[in-house]
Coordinates of C-alpha atoms in Angstrom, one line a residue:
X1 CA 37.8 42.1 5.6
X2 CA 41.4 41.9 4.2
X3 CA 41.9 45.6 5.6
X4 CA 41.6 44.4 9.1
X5 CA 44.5 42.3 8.3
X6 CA 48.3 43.0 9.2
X7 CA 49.9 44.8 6.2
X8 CA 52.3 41.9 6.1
X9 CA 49.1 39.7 5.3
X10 CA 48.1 42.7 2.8
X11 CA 51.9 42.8 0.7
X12 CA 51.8 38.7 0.7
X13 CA 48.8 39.1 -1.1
X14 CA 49.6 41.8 -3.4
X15 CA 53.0 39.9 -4.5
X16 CA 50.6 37.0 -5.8
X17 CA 50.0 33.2 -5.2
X18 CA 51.9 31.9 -8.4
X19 CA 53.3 27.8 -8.9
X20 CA 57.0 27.4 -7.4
X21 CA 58.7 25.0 -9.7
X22 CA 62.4 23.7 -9.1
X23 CA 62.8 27.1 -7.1
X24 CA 61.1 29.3 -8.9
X25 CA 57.9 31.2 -9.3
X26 CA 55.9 30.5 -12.3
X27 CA 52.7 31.5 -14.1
X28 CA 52.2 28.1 -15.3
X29 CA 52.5 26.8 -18.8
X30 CA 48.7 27.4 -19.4
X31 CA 49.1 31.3 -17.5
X32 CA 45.8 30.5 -15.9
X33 CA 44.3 31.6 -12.7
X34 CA 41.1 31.3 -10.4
X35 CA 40.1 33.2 -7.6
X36 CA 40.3 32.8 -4.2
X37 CA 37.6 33.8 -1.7
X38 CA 36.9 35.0 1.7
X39 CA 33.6 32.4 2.4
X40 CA 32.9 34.9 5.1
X41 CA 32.1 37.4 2.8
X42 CA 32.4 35.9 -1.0
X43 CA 34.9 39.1 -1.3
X44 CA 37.9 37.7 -3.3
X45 CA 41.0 37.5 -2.3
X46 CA 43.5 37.2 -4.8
X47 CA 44.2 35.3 -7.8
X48 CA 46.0 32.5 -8.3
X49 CA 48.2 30.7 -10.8
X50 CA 46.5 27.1 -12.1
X51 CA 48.6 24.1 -12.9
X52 CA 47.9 21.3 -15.0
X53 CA 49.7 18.0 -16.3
X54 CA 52.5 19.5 -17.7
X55 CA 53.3 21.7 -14.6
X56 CA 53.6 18.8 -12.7
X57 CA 55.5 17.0 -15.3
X58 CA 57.9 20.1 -14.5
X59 CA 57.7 19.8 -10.8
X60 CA 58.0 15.5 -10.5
X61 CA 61.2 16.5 -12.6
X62 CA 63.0 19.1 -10.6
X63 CA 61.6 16.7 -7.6
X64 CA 63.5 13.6 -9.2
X65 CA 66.7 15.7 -9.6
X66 CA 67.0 17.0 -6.0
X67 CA 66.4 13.7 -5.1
X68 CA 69.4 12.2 -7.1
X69 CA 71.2 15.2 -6.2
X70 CA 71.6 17.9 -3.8
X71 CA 69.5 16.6 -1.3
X72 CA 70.8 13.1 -1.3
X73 CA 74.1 14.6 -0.6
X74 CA 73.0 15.8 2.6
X75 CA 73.5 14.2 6.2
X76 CA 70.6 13.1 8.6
X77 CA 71.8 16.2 10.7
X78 CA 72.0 18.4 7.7
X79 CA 68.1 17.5 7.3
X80 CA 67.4 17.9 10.6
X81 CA 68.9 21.9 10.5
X82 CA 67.0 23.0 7.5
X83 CA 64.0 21.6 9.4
X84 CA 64.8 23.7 12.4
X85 CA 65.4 26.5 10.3
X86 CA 61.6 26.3 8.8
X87 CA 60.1 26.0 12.3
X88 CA 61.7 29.3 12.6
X89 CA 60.5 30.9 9.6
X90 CA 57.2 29.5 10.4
X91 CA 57.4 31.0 13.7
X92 CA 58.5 34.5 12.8
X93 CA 55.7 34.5 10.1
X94 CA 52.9 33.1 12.1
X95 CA 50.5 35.9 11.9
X96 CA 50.7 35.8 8.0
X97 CA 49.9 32.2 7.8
X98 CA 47.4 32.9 10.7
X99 CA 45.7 35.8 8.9
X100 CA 46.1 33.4 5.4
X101 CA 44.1 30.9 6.8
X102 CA 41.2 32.6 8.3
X103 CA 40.9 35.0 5.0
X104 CA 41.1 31.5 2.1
X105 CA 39.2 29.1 4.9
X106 CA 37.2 30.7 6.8
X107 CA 38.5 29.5 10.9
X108 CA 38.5 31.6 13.6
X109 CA 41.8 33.4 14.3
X110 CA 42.1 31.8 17.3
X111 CA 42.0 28.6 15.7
X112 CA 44.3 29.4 13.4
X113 CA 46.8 30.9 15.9
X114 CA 46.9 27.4 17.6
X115 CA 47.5 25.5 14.1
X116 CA 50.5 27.9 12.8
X117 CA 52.0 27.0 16.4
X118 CA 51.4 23.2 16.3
X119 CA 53.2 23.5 12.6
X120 CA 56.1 25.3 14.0
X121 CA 56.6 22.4 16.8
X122 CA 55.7 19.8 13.7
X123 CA 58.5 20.6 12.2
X124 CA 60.9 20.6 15.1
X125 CA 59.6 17.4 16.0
X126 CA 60.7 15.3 12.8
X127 CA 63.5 17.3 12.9
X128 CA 64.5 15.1 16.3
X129 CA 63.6 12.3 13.9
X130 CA 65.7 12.5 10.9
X131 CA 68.3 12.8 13.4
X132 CA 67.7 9.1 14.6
X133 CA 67.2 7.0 11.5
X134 CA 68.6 4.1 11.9
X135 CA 69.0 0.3 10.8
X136 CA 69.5 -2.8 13.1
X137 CA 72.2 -5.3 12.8
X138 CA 71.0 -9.5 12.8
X139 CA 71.9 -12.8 12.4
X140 CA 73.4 -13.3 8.7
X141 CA 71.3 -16.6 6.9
X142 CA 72.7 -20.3 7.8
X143 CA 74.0 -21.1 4.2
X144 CA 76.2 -17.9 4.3
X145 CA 77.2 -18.5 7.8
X146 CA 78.4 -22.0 6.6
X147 CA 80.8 -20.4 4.6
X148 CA 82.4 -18.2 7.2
X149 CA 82.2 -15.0 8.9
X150 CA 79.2 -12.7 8.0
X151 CA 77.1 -9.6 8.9
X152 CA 73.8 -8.8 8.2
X153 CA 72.0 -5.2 9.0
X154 CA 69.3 -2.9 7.1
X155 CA 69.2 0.2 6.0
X156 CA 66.4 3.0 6.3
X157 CA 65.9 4.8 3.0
X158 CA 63.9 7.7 1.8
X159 CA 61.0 6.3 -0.8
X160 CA 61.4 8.8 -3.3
X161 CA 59.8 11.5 -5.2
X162 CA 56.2 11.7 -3.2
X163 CA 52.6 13.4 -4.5
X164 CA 51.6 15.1 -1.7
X165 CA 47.5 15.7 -1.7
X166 CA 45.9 17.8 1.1
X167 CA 42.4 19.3 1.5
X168 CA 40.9 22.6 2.2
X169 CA 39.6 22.2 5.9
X170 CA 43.2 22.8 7.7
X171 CA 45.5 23.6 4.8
X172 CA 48.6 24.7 6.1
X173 CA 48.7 21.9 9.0
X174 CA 47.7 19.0 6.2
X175 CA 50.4 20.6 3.8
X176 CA 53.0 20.4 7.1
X177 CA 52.1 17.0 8.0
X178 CA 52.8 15.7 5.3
X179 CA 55.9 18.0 4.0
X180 CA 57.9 17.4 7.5
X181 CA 58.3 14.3 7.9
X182 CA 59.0 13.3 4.3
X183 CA 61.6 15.7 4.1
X184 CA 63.0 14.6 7.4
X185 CA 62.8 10.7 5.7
X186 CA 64.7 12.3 2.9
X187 CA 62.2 12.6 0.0
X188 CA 61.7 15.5 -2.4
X189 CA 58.2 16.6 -2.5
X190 CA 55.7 18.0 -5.2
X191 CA 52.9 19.8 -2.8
X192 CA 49.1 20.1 -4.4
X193 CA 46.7 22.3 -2.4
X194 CA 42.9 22.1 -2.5
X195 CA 41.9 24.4 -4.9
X196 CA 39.6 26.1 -2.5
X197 CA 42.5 27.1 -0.3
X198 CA 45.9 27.0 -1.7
X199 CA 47.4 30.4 -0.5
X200 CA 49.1 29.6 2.6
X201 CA 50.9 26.7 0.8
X202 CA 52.4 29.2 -2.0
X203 CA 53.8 30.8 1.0
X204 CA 55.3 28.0 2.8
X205 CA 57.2 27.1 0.0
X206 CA 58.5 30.5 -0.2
X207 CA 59.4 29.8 3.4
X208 CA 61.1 26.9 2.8
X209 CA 63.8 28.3 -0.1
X210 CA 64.3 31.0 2.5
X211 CA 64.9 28.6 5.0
X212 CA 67.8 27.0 2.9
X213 CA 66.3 23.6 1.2
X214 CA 67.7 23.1 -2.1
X215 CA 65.7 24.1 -5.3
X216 CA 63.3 21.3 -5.9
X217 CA 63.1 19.5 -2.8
X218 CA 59.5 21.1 -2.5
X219 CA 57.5 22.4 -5.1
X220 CA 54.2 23.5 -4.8
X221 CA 51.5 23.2 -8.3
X222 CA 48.7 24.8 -7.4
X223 CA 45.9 23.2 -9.6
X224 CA 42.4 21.4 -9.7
X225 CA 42.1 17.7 -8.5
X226 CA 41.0 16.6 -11.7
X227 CA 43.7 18.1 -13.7
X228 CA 46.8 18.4 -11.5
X229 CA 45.9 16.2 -8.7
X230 CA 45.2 13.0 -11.5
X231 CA 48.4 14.2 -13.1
X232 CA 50.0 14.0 -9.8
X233 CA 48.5 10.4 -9.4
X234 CA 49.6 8.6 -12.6
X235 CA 52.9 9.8 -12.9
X236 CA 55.1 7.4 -13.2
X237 CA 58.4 8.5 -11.5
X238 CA 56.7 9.1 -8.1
X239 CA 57.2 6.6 -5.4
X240 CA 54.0 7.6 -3.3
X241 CA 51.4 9.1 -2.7
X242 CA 50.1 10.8 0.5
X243 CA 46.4 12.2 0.4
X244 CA 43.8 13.6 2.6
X245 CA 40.8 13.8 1.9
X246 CA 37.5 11.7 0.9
X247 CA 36.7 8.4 1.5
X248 CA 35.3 8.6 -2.2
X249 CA 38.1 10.5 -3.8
X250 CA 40.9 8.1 -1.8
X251 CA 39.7 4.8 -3.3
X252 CA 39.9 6.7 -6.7
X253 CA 43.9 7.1 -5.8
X254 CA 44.2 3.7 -4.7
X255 CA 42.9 2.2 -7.8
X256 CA 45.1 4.5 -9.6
X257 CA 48.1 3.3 -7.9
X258 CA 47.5 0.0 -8.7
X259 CA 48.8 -0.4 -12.1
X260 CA 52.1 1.3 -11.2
X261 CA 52.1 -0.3 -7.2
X262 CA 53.1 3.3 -6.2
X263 CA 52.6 3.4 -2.0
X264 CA 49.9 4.9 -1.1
X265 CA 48.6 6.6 2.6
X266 CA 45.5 7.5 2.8
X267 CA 43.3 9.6 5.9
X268 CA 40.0 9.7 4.7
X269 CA 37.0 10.2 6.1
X270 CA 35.3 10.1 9.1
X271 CA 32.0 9.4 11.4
X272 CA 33.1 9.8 15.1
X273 CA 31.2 8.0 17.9
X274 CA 30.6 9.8 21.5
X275 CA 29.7 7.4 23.9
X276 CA 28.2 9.6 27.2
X277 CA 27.6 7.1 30.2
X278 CA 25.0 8.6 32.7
X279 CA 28.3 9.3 35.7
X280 CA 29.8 11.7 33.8
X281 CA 30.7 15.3 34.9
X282 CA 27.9 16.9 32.8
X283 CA 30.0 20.1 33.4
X284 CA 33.0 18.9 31.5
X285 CA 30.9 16.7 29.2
X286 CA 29.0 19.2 27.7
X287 CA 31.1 21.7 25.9
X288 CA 33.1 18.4 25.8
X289 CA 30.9 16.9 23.2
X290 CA 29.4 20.2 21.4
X291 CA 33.0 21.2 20.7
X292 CA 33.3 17.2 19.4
X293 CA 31.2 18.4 16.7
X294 CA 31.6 21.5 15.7
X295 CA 35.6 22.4 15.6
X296 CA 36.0 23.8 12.6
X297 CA 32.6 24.0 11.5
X298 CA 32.4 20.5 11.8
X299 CA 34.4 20.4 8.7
X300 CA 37.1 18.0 10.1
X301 CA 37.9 14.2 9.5
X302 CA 37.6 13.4 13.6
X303 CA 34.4 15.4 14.0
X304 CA 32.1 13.5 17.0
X305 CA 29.0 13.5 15.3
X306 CA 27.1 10.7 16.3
X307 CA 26.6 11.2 20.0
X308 CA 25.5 7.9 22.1
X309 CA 24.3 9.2 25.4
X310 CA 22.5 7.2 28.6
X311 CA 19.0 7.3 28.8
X312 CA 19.3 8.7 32.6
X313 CA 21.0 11.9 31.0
X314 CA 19.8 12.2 28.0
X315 CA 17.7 14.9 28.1
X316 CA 19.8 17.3 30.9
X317 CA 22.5 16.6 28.4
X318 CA 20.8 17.6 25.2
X319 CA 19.6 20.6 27.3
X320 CA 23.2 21.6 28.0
X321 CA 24.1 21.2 24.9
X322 CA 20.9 23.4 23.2
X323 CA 22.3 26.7 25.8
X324 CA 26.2 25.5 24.8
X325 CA 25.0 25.8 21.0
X326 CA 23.0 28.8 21.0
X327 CA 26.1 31.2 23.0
X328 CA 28.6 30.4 20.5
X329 CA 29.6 33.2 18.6
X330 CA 29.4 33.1 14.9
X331 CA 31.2 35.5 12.5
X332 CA 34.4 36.3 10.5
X333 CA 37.6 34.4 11.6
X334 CA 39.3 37.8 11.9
X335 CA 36.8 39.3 14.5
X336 CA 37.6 39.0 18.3
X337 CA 34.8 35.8 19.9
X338 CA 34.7 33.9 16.9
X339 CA 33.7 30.7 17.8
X340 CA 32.3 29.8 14.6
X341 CA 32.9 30.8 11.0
X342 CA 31.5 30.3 7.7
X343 CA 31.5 26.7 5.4
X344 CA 34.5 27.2 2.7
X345 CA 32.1 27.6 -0.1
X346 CA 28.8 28.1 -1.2
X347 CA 28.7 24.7 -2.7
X348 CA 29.5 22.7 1.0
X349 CA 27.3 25.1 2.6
X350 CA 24.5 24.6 0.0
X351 CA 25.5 20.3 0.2
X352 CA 25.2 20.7 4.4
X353 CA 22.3 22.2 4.2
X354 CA 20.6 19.1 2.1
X355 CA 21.6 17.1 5.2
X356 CA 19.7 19.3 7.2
X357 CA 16.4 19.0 5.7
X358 CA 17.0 15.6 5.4
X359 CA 17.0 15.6 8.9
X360 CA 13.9 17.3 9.3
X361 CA 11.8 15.3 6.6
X362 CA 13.1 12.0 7.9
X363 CA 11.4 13.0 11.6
X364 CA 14.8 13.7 13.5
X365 CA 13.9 15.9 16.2
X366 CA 15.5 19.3 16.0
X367 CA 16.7 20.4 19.1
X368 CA 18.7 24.0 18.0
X369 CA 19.8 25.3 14.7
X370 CA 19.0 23.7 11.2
X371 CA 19.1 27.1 8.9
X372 CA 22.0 28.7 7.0
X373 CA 22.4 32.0 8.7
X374 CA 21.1 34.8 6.2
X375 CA 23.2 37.4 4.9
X376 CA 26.5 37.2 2.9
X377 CA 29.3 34.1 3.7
X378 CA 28.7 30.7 3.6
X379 CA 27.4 30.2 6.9
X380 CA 24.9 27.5 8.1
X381 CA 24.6 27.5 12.5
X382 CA 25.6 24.9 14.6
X383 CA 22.6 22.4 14.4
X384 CA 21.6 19.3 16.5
X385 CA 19.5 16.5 16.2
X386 CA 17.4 13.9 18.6
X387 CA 16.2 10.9 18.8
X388 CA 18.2 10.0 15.4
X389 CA 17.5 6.2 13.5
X390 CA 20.7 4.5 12.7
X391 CA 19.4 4.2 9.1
X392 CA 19.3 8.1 8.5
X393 CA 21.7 9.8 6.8
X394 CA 22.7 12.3 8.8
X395 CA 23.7 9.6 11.0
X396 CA 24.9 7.1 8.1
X397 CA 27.0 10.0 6.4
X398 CA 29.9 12.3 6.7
X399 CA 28.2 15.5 6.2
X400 CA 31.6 17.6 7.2
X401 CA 29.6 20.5 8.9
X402 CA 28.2 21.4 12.2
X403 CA 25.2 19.1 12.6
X404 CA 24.7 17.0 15.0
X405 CA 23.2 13.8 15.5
X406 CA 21.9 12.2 19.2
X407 CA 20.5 8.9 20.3
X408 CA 19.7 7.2 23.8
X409 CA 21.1 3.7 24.9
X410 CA 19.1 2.2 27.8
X411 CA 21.5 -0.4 27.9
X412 CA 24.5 -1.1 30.2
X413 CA 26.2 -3.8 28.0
X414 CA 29.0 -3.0 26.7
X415 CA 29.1 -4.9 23.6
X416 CA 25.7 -3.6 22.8
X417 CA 27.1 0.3 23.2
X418 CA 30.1 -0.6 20.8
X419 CA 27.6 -2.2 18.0
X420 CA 26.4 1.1 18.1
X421 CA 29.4 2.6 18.2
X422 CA 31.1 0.5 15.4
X423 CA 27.9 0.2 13.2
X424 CA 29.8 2.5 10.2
X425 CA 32.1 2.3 7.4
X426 CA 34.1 4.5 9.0
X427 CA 36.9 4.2 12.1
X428 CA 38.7 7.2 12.8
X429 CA 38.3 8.5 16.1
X430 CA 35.3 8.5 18.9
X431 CA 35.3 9.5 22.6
X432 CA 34.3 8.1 25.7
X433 CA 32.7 10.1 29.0
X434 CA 32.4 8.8 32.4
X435 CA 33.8 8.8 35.1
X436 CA 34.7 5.0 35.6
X437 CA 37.9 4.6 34.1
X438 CA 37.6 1.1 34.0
X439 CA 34.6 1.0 31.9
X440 CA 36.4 3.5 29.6
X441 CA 38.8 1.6 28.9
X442 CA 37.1 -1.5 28.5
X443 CA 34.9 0.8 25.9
X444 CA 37.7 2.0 24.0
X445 CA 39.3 -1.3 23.5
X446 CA 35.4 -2.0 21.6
X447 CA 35.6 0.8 19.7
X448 CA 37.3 0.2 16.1
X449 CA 38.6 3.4 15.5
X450 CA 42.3 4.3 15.2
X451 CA 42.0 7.3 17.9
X452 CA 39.9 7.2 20.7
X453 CA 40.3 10.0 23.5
X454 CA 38.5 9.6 27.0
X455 CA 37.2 12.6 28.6
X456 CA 38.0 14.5 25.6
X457 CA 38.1 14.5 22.0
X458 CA 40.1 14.7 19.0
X459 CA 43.2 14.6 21.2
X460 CA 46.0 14.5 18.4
X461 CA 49.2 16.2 18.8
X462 CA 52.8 15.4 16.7
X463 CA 53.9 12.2 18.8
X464 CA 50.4 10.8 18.6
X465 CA 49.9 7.9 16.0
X466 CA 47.0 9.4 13.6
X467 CA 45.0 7.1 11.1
X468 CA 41.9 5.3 10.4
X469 CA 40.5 1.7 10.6
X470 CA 38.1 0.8 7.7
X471 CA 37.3 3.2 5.2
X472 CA 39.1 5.7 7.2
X473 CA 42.3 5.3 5.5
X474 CA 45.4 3.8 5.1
X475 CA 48.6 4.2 7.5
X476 CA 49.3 6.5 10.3
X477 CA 50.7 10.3 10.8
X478 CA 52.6 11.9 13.3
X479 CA 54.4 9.9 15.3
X480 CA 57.4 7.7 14.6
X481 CA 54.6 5.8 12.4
X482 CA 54.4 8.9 10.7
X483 CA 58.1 8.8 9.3
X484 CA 57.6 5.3 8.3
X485 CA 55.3 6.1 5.2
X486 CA 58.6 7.7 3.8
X487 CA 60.8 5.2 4.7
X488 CA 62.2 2.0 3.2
X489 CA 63.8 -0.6 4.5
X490 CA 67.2 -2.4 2.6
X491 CA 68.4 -5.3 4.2
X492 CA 71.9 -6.2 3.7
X493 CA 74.0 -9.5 4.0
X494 CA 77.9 -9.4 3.6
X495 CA 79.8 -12.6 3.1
X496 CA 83.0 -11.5 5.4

């Protein structure tokens, strides 16, 4: 499939996905490579370079001497242009990234269309904020006021060098998330891609010397979680660390961390609650909720995969949602329709399908789906099941795929729907459908998730606090909130 791509797409790949060290392109110490593959096909891609500890001993150094130099020379506006000029370059080289991401993920292109342009206004938007960081002024302490005159105020400063961690399901929006606003903050930055997908990142950091940042304000080691990503971890000249990713892998990190009390934000995982009262607008609800699930293959932290629908719909819904299911078009990304792609690799296609038969042995009732679709790529098709127990796992577990999992409620308690609701590990986002606005809201304020959307789901966007309650993470993106992981706060008190 890489011929139906642009032949920008084809020379990017061509000129080859090394590591970009202190503003350069390296092989690595090591000079090794892997492979990366189209999981729509299993065709490779390219080759890229590997990194390992002493690469990112490298790259935590030129990162620690941009910080103590050329960057910290620059103004708040000075940060704020360079980030205008990387929207830019973003912008002009959208269907590159675009074309990157469906090739190395696997997402529709229309998907991926909509993610390059949500990067683009990413980094405009933190742009506007390192333009208005700023301190406040307060009351100096009585013992210093007893002496005279004084003045007291704080200061906002950058944390440091930061490890920056991001998975394979969205790479280039992960990777931007974190890279703009710790640049606009004022860190330098040493980026590690998921393994699985790291090509779009090589080229954002190519992207980003063009756009004018000094050498070593971002540096990008491609390499293998164990290897470069622990390396990344225990280094000891980082300030933080910024990961996405598993719940599993994220308490890892923070026990890590501990030794050296490096910050840490974490967005982990995820098992979304739909709540579905029986006055909703079955119309709107049902692609509503289907979608819920399967965005992205259902391989997304905010997936709504637990669905909690009234008894007095429950089967016209699960009907709806059957027909919804079974006209969604799967395929390549790069193909006009696609609704649905492939898993990112064989090995989550081959760990989503355990879930499924899991499903099936445990007496979930299978209402559409529940195979992997034959032929090449790692696809498995959008699956549901009914009349789920709370105790299964498909229900207990993020299975980060398209399978769905549906129970009744008879009940019109509200604090018996958000037991339900809140009867997991996990609190990241959930949805409510009805339409009774009061009862929404009185359901969302139940629900302990950190995002919950009514009417809709998954409804994040850059000014939108992002983050999990529980074991769904530490701290909060985008947003103001999202700045503040990167920022310090000095307080200061002068005798006058």
């Amino acid at each position: 499939m890489i011929d139906k791509a642009s032949q920008t797409t084809r020379d990017a790949i061509a000129a080859g996905f090394p590591l970009l060290i202190g503003g350069r392109e390296t092989p690595g110490h090591a000079g090794r490579t892997m492979a990366s593959t189209d999981p729509a096909t299993g065709e490779v891609i390219a080759e890229f370079a590997l990194g390992d500890a002493e690469d990112v001993g490298e790259a935590v150094a030129a990162a620690k001497a941009a910080f103590h130099g050329p960057w910290s020379r620059l103004s708040n506006m000075q940060r704020a242009d360079l980030l205008r000029s990387l929207s830019r370059k973003i912008a002009e080289n959208a269907v590159l990234l675009a074309e990157l991401e469906v090739l190395d993920n696997g997402m529709p292109r229309m998907l991926a269309d909509q993610i390059v342009g949500n990067c683009v206004h990413l980094f405009e938007y933190y742009a506007g904020w390192a333009e208005r960081i700023e301190g406040t002024t307060t009351e100096a302490p009585p013992h210093v006021l007893a002496q005279g005159e004084a003045l007291t105020y704080t200061l906002r400063e950058p944390v440091g060098v930061v490890g920056l961690i991001v998975p394979w399901n969205v790479p280039l929006s992960m990777a931007c998330l974190k890279l703009a606003p710790a640049l606009a903050a004022g860190c330098t930055t040493v980026l590690k891609p998921a393994e699985e997908t790291p090509l779009s990142a090589v080229v954002l950091g190519r992207l980003i010397k063009e756009a004018g940042f000094p050498d070593g304000v971002v540096n990008v080691v491609n390499g293998l979680g164990a290897e470069a990503g622990a390396a990344l971890v225990a280094h000891p000249d980082l300030s933080k660390i910024a990961f996405t990713g598993s719940t599993e892998v994220g308490k890892m990190i923070a026990r890590e961390c501990t030794d050296s009390l490096k910050k840490v934000s974490l967005e982990l995982g995820g098992k979304s609650p739909v709540v579905v009262f029986p006055d909703v607008d079955l119309a709107k609800a049902i692609p509503g909720v289907a979608m819920a699930t399967f965005f992205l293959q259902g391989q997304n932290c905010m997936a709504g995969t637990r669905i909690f629908v009234h008894r007095d719909i429950y089967e016209p819904l699960l009907a709806g949602l059957a027909e919804f299911t079974a006209n969604m078009q799967m395929g390549h990304g790069l193909e006009a329709g696609t609704m649905l792609g492939p898993l990112v690799s064989a090995k989550q296609q081959q760990r989503v399908m355990e879930y499924v038969e899991d499903g099936k042995s445990c007496g979930a009732r299978l209402i559409v789906g529940g195979e992997a679709w034959q032929g090449p790529g790692n696809f498995v098709r959008p699956t549901i099941f009914a009349d789920v127990d709370p105790s299964m796992r498909i229900v207990r577990e993020e299975i980060f795929g398209p399978v769905m999992a549906v129970q009744p409620f008879d009940t019109d308690d509200l604090d018996e729907i958000a037991a339900m609701a809140n009867d997991s590990p996990y609190g990241l986002s959930g949805s409510v459908w009805t339409r009774d606005l009061s009862n929404a809201h009185r359901m969302v304020s139940r629900i302990r998730s950190g995002h919950v959307s009514i009417n809709c789901h998954g409804a994040v966007a850059s000014n939108i606090p992002f983050g999990g309650y529980k074991q769904s993470g530490w701290g909060r993106e985008f947003g103001r909130e999202g700045m503040d992981l990167y920022l310090e706060t000095k307080a200061v008190t002068v005798a006058l």
